[in-house]
Amino acid sequence: MKKEKIFPQHIAIIMDGNGRWARKRRLPRIMGHRRGTEVAFKIVQFSVKLGIKILTLYAFSTENWKRPKEEVDFLMGLLEDYLAKHRGMFQKQNIRFQVIGNWEVLPFGIKNRLREVIEATKNNTGMVLNIALNYGGRMEIIDAVKKIVGEVRNGRIAPEEINEGLFTNFLYTRGLPDPDLLIRTAGELRVSNFLLWQISYTEFYFTKKLWPDFTPKDLQRAIRVFQKRERRFGGIKRDYEGSL
Ligand code: IPE
Ligand code: IPE
Ligand code: MG
């Protein structure tokens, strides 16, 4: 039986390698980030064109605060500019912009800008663009536990009611399906605290390409590889059914 080609609904990307891209060119790291932001813009637009339902981009992790203050400040500034520059595009392309992560603690300017764009695009019905900002998978799980404990304390949830479905509703990604495909650029074979709960059955695609060199063609390649995978979710190969 020929397998029908299933298109990934939700793609998550760990955009890694900006620093190495710059170093290879003897440029300051921030130039890599600048270029990386332009690539993110292109990939967002291409994803809309492909009809992807949800795109989740890892932009800043809870561990990235360990970087020099100048680099962190530059990254925040870049994001602020990106939002100012592209809010019109979000509307035009019917994109719903969301943030996952603890973004309430970010600098005032960027927080306001984020709130503005989230509010302005909340009724859009096209692709959901999730930006992971000050995001950590472990922190997300701890936050969910704290919220659930609060609900149990005030009697709104009985402990017996806690199951996977309920837990999922307390994550930053509530309401969204898990990623079908996780892409990581720049050759590192790890998840770096990204979407720990949500990737339990996600297909992984790693490429050595550095994020600033990543192109729409590379995205298509990743999708093609995904389409050749057989997802079994713990079950058995379909061809084997009936031959027990
Ligand atoms: C990814 O590129 C961007 C962020 C983490 C914000 P890096 O800055 O991690 O680039 P490398 O890994 O040093 O090359
Ligand atoms: C992961 O990349 C975070 C983002 C892409 C935002 P890092 O560069 O921070 O990950 P490690 O340190 O190599 O694991
Ligand atoms: Mg990196």
Coordinates of C-alpha atoms and ligand atoms in Angstrom, one line a residue:
M1 CA 0.0 0.0 0.0
K2 CA 1.4 3.4 -0.9
K3 CA 1.7 5.8 2.0
E4 CA -0.1 9.1 1.4
K5 CA 2.1 12.1 2.0
I6 CA 1.2 13.8 5.2
F7 CA 2.1 17.4 5.6
P8 CA 3.5 18.5 9.0
Q9 CA 0.9 20.8 10.6
H10 CA 3.2 22.1 13.3
I11 CA 6.9 22.8 12.7
A12 CA 9.3 23.9 15.4
I13 CA 12.8 25.2 14.7
I14 CA 15.9 25.6 16.9
M15 CA 17.5 28.4 14.9
D16 CA 21.2 27.8 15.9
G17 CA 24.5 28.8 14.4
N18 CA 24.3 32.6 14.1
G19 CA 27.6 33.1 16.1
R20 CA 29.5 30.5 14.0
W21 CA 28.2 32.0 10.8
A22 CA 29.7 35.4 11.9
R23 CA 32.9 33.9 13.1
K24 CA 33.5 32.1 9.8
R25 CA 33.4 35.6 8.2
R26 CA 35.4 37.3 11.0
L27 CA 32.4 39.4 11.8
P28 CA 31.1 40.2 15.3
R29 CA 28.5 37.7 16.5
I30 CA 25.7 40.3 16.3
M31 CA 26.1 40.3 12.6
G32 CA 25.1 36.7 12.6
H33 CA 22.0 37.5 14.6
R34 CA 21.1 40.3 12.3
R35 CA 21.3 37.9 9.3
G36 CA 19.5 35.2 11.3
T37 CA 16.6 37.5 11.8
E38 CA 16.3 38.2 8.1
V39 CA 16.3 34.4 7.5
A40 CA 13.6 34.0 10.1
F41 CA 11.5 36.5 8.2
K42 CA 11.9 34.6 5.0
I43 CA 11.1 31.3 6.6
V44 CA 7.9 32.7 8.2
Q45 CA 6.7 34.0 4.8
F46 CA 7.6 30.7 3.1
S47 CA 5.8 28.7 5.8
V48 CA 2.6 30.7 5.2
K49 CA 3.0 30.0 1.5
L50 CA 3.3 26.3 2.2
G51 CA 0.2 26.3 4.3
I52 CA 1.9 25.3 7.6
K53 CA -0.6 25.8 10.4
I54 CA 1.8 26.5 13.3
L55 CA 5.4 27.6 13.2
T56 CA 7.3 27.7 16.5
L57 CA 10.7 29.5 16.5
Y58 CA 13.2 29.2 19.4
A59 CA 14.5 32.8 19.7
F60 CA 15.9 33.0 23.2
S61 CA 16.2 30.4 25.9
T62 CA 16.2 30.7 29.7
E63 CA 19.8 29.8 29.5
N64 CA 20.8 32.4 26.9
W65 CA 20.9 35.0 29.8
K66 CA 24.4 33.6 30.4
R67 CA 25.7 35.4 27.3
P68 CA 27.4 38.8 27.6
K69 CA 25.0 41.6 28.3
E70 CA 25.8 43.4 25.0
E71 CA 24.8 40.3 23.1
V72 CA 21.5 39.9 25.1
D73 CA 20.7 43.6 24.7
F74 CA 21.4 43.4 20.9
L75 CA 19.1 40.3 20.6
M76 CA 16.3 42.1 22.4
G77 CA 16.7 45.2 20.3
L78 CA 16.7 43.1 17.1
L79 CA 13.4 41.5 18.1
E80 CA 11.9 44.9 18.9
D81 CA 12.9 46.2 15.5
Y82 CA 11.6 43.0 13.8
L83 CA 8.2 43.4 15.4
A84 CA 8.0 47.1 14.5
K85 CA 9.0 46.4 10.9
H86 CA 6.8 43.4 10.3
R87 CA 3.6 44.0 12.1
G88 CA 2.0 45.0 8.8
M89 CA 3.1 41.7 7.2
F90 CA 1.5 39.7 10.1
Q91 CA -1.8 41.4 9.3
K92 CA -1.5 41.1 5.6
Q93 CA -0.7 37.4 5.8
N94 CA -3.3 36.7 8.5
I95 CA -0.7 35.5 10.9
R96 CA -1.6 35.1 14.6
F97 CA 1.5 36.1 16.6
Q98 CA 2.0 34.4 20.0
V99 CA 4.8 34.2 22.5
I100 CA 5.7 31.2 24.6
G101 CA 8.0 31.5 27.5
N102 CA 8.2 33.8 30.5
W103 CA 8.2 37.0 28.5
E104 CA 6.6 39.1 31.3
V105 CA 10.1 39.7 32.7
L106 CA 11.6 41.1 29.5
P107 CA 12.6 44.7 29.2
F108 CA 9.7 47.2 29.2
G109 CA 10.0 48.3 25.5
I110 CA 9.9 44.9 24.0
K111 CA 7.2 43.7 26.4
N112 CA 4.9 46.5 25.2
R113 CA 5.7 45.8 21.6
L114 CA 5.0 42.1 22.0
R115 CA 1.7 42.8 23.8
E116 CA 0.7 45.1 21.0
V117 CA 1.4 42.6 18.2
I118 CA -0.3 39.7 20.1
E119 CA -3.4 41.9 20.7
A120 CA -3.5 43.2 17.1
T121 CA -3.2 39.7 15.6
K122 CA -5.3 37.6 18.0
N123 CA -8.3 37.2 15.7
N124 CA -6.2 36.3 12.7
T125 CA -7.1 32.9 11.3
G126 CA -4.0 32.0 9.3
M127 CA -0.7 30.5 10.5
V128 CA 0.1 30.7 14.2
L129 CA 3.6 32.0 14.7
N130 CA 4.9 31.1 18.1
I131 CA 8.1 32.8 19.2
A132 CA 9.8 31.1 22.1
L133 CA 11.3 33.9 24.2
N134 CA 12.9 33.5 27.5
Y135 CA 11.6 29.9 27.0
G136 CA 12.7 26.9 28.9
G137 CA 11.0 23.5 28.7
R138 CA 11.7 22.7 32.3
M139 CA 10.5 26.1 33.5
E140 CA 7.3 25.6 31.4
I141 CA 6.6 22.3 33.2
I142 CA 7.4 23.8 36.7
D143 CA 5.1 26.7 35.9
A144 CA 2.3 24.3 34.9
V145 CA 2.7 22.3 38.1
K146 CA 2.5 25.5 40.2
K147 CA -0.7 26.6 38.4
I148 CA -2.3 23.2 38.9
V149 CA -1.3 23.1 42.6
G150 CA -3.0 26.5 42.9
E151 CA -6.2 25.1 41.3
V152 CA -6.1 22.1 43.5
R153 CA -5.7 24.2 46.6
N154 CA -8.7 26.4 45.8
G155 CA -10.8 23.3 45.0
R156 CA -11.2 23.9 41.2
I157 CA -9.3 20.7 40.3
A158 CA -9.4 17.4 42.1
P159 CA -6.1 15.6 42.2
E160 CA -7.7 12.5 40.5
E161 CA -8.6 14.7 37.5
I162 CA -4.9 15.4 36.7
N163 CA -4.0 13.6 33.4
E164 CA -2.0 14.4 30.3
G165 CA -4.8 16.3 28.7
L166 CA -5.4 18.5 31.7
F167 CA -1.6 19.1 32.1
T168 CA -1.3 20.1 28.5
N169 CA -3.8 22.9 29.1
F170 CA -1.4 24.5 31.6
L171 CA 1.5 24.7 29.3
Y172 CA 2.4 27.8 27.3
T173 CA 1.4 26.0 24.2
R174 CA -2.2 25.3 25.4
G175 CA -4.6 24.7 22.6
L176 CA -1.9 23.8 20.0
P177 CA -1.1 20.4 18.8
D178 CA 2.4 19.0 19.5
P179 CA 5.1 19.7 16.8
D180 CA 5.2 17.1 14.0
L181 CA 8.6 18.1 13.0
L182 CA 11.5 19.7 14.9
I183 CA 14.4 21.1 12.9
R184 CA 17.7 22.1 14.4
T185 CA 20.3 23.9 12.4
A186 CA 24.1 24.1 12.9
G187 CA 24.8 20.5 13.6
E188 CA 24.2 20.2 17.3
L189 CA 22.4 17.0 18.2
R190 CA 20.4 18.2 21.3
V191 CA 17.2 19.9 22.2
S192 CA 18.6 22.5 24.6
N193 CA 15.6 22.7 26.8
F194 CA 13.1 23.2 24.0
L195 CA 9.5 21.9 24.2
L196 CA 10.4 19.0 26.4
W197 CA 6.8 17.9 27.1
Q198 CA 5.6 18.5 23.5
I199 CA 8.3 16.6 21.6
S200 CA 7.6 13.1 23.0
Y201 CA 6.6 11.9 19.5
T202 CA 8.0 14.6 17.3
E203 CA 10.2 13.7 14.3
F204 CA 13.7 15.3 14.5
Y205 CA 15.6 16.7 11.5
F206 CA 19.1 17.9 12.1
T207 CA 21.2 19.8 9.5
K208 CA 24.7 21.1 9.6
K209 CA 23.6 24.3 7.8
L210 CA 24.0 27.3 10.0
W211 CA 20.8 29.2 10.6
P212 CA 21.8 32.3 8.5
D213 CA 22.4 30.0 5.6
F214 CA 19.1 28.2 5.9
T215 CA 16.8 28.7 2.9
P216 CA 13.2 27.8 2.0
K217 CA 14.7 24.9 -0.1
D218 CA 16.2 23.5 3.1
L219 CA 12.8 23.7 4.8
Q220 CA 11.3 21.8 1.9
R221 CA 14.0 19.2 2.2
A222 CA 13.3 18.8 5.9
I223 CA 9.6 18.3 5.1
R224 CA 10.4 15.8 2.4
V225 CA 12.5 13.8 4.8
F226 CA 9.6 14.0 7.3
Q227 CA 7.2 12.7 4.8
K228 CA 9.3 9.5 4.3
R229 CA 9.3 8.7 8.0
E230 CA 6.8 6.3 9.4
R231 CA 5.3 7.5 12.6
R232 CA 4.1 4.6 14.7
F233 CA 3.4 6.3 18.1
G234 CA 4.2 3.0 19.8
G235 CA 2.0 1.0 17.5
I236 CA 3.1 -1.3 14.7
K237 CA 3.8 -0.8 11.0
R238 CA 0.6 -0.7 9.1
D239 CA 1.7 -3.4 6.5
Y240 CA 2.1 -5.8 9.4
E241 CA -1.4 -5.5 10.6
G242 CA -3.4 -8.6 9.8
S243 CA -0.3 -10.8 9.6
L244 CA -0.2 -11.7 13.2
Ligands
IPE1 C1 21.3 31.0 17.8 O1 22.6 31.2 17.4 C2 20.7 32.2 18.2 C3 20.4 32.3 19.7 C4 20.7 31.4 20.5 C5 19.8 33.5 20.1 P1 23.9 31.1 18.4 O2 24.1 32.5 18.9 O3 23.6 30.1 19.4 O4 25.0 30.7 17.4 P2 26.3 29.7 17.8 O5 25.7 28.5 18.3 O6 27.1 30.5 18.8 O7 26.9 29.5 16.5
IPE2 C1 19.3 27.0 21.6 O1 20.6 27.4 21.1 C2 18.5 28.3 21.9 C3 18.1 29.0 20.7 C4 18.4 28.7 19.4 C5 17.4 30.2 21.0 P1 21.9 27.5 22.0 O2 23.0 27.9 21.2 O3 21.5 28.4 23.2 O4 22.1 26.0 22.6 P2 23.3 25.3 23.2 O5 23.9 26.2 24.2 O6 24.3 25.1 22.0 O7 22.8 24.0 23.7
MG3 MG 24.1 28.2 19.6

